[in-house]
Amino acid sequence: QVQLVESGGGLVQAGGSLRLSCAASGHTFNTYDMGWFRQAPGKEREFVAGFSASGDTTYYADSVKGRFTISRDNAKNTVYLQMNSLKPEDTAVYYCAARATDLVYRYWGQGTQVTVSS
């Protein structure tokens, strides 16, 4: 059973930074693609950033390119999302997710709230 637990959310002023963490358990960490998603009030959940199981390839939504960085620590089974130059429109609940070879994100964390004040 894959389990994902996010942490690191909070309230920050525009232009500030936060680092989110996602602790993974229950699976071989480097055999799953990992991703970060977010959902703002009244909006659909959207992809933010992700990388392949091998870690060779990373992906970013256009809205966060150059500001957010996804990374991983295999020894700690943890995925990070470093968020810089935050904007009020980045306010959302951020979720960590994992997918196996069927390319469907089936495993989700509980989410962590990020609020950016103007």
XYZ file of C-alpha atoms in Angstrom:
118
model
C 0.000 0.000 0.000
C 1.519 3.278 -1.122
C 1.254 6.055 1.449
C 2.123 9.694 0.882
C 2.247 12.369 3.566
C 2.779 16.020 2.680
C 4.087 18.736 4.942
C 5.543 22.224 4.742
C 2.552 24.307 3.751
C 1.710 27.583 5.399
C 1.096 31.283 4.992
C 3.674 33.375 3.169
C 3.780 36.827 1.635
C 3.991 37.313 -2.102
C 7.577 36.952 -3.261
C 8.400 34.540 -0.466
C 9.367 30.886 -0.535
C 8.190 27.577 0.871
C 9.434 24.033 0.577
C 6.914 21.220 0.566
C 7.857 17.669 1.468
C 6.207 14.389 0.594
C 7.247 11.339 2.593
C 6.514 8.109 0.745
C 6.209 4.588 2.111
C 4.879 1.221 1.090
C 6.572 0.982 -2.277
C 9.934 0.967 -3.920
C 10.456 4.675 -4.188
C 12.332 4.901 -7.450
C 9.891 2.682 -9.369
C 7.076 5.245 -9.355
C 6.665 8.512 -11.183
C 6.028 11.258 -8.644
C 4.147 14.485 -9.031
C 2.814 17.553 -7.277
C -0.669 18.861 -7.987
C -2.685 21.713 -6.557
C -6.313 22.675 -6.221
C -7.496 26.201 -5.577
C -10.999 26.947 -4.263
C -13.570 26.566 -7.007
C -11.040 25.223 -9.483
C -10.064 21.815 -10.751
C -6.961 20.057 -9.553
C -4.012 20.854 -11.794
C -0.583 19.421 -12.389
C 2.301 21.463 -11.008
C 5.485 19.426 -11.362
C 6.677 15.858 -11.640
C 9.494 13.538 -12.501
C 9.909 10.084 -13.917
C 10.671 7.090 -11.715
C 14.288 7.162 -12.794
C 14.505 10.842 -11.961
C 15.956 11.583 -15.371
C 13.044 13.680 -16.585
C 11.215 16.495 -14.857
C 8.051 18.285 -15.907
C 6.611 21.625 -14.893
C 3.423 23.504 -15.563
C 4.083 26.681 -17.506
C 2.728 28.728 -14.623
C 5.504 27.610 -12.271
C 8.498 27.171 -14.583
C 11.493 29.059 -13.309
C 9.962 29.474 -9.847
C 9.339 25.930 -8.573
C 11.782 23.038 -8.423
C 10.921 19.398 -7.798
C 13.539 17.131 -6.310
C 13.863 13.860 -4.456
C 15.966 12.208 -1.800
C 15.943 8.470 -2.438
C 17.606 7.717 0.887
C 14.727 9.414 2.698
C 11.964 8.315 0.299
C 10.979 11.957 0.106
C 9.976 14.283 -2.693
C 10.312 18.043 -2.360
C 8.776 21.027 -4.060
C 10.781 24.198 -3.603
C 8.559 27.168 -4.360
C 10.146 30.584 -4.863
C 8.753 33.949 -5.913
C 5.328 32.891 -4.733
C 2.281 34.712 -6.032
C -1.242 35.000 -4.604
C -2.452 32.814 -7.482
C -0.297 29.984 -6.125
C -2.679 29.724 -3.178
C -4.096 26.196 -3.140
C -4.035 22.849 -1.444
C -0.973 21.025 -2.729
C -1.010 17.276 -3.177
C 1.695 14.740 -3.736
C 0.872 11.818 -6.014
C 2.452 8.663 -7.377
C 1.820 6.527 -10.404
C 3.083 3.179 -11.557
C 3.586 1.873 -15.082
C -0.088 2.354 -15.998
C 0.594 6.124 -15.901
C -2.443 6.864 -13.756
C -1.881 8.816 -10.549
C -3.657 6.440 -8.190
C -1.937 7.310 -4.946
C -2.479 10.650 -3.246
C -1.519 12.360 -0.047
C -3.936 14.285 2.129
C -2.743 17.669 0.906
C -1.129 20.675 2.512
C -2.456 24.233 2.365
C -0.347 26.980 0.840
C -1.635 30.538 1.190
C 0.159 33.466 -0.417
C -0.895 36.916 0.747
C -0.551 40.003 -1.415
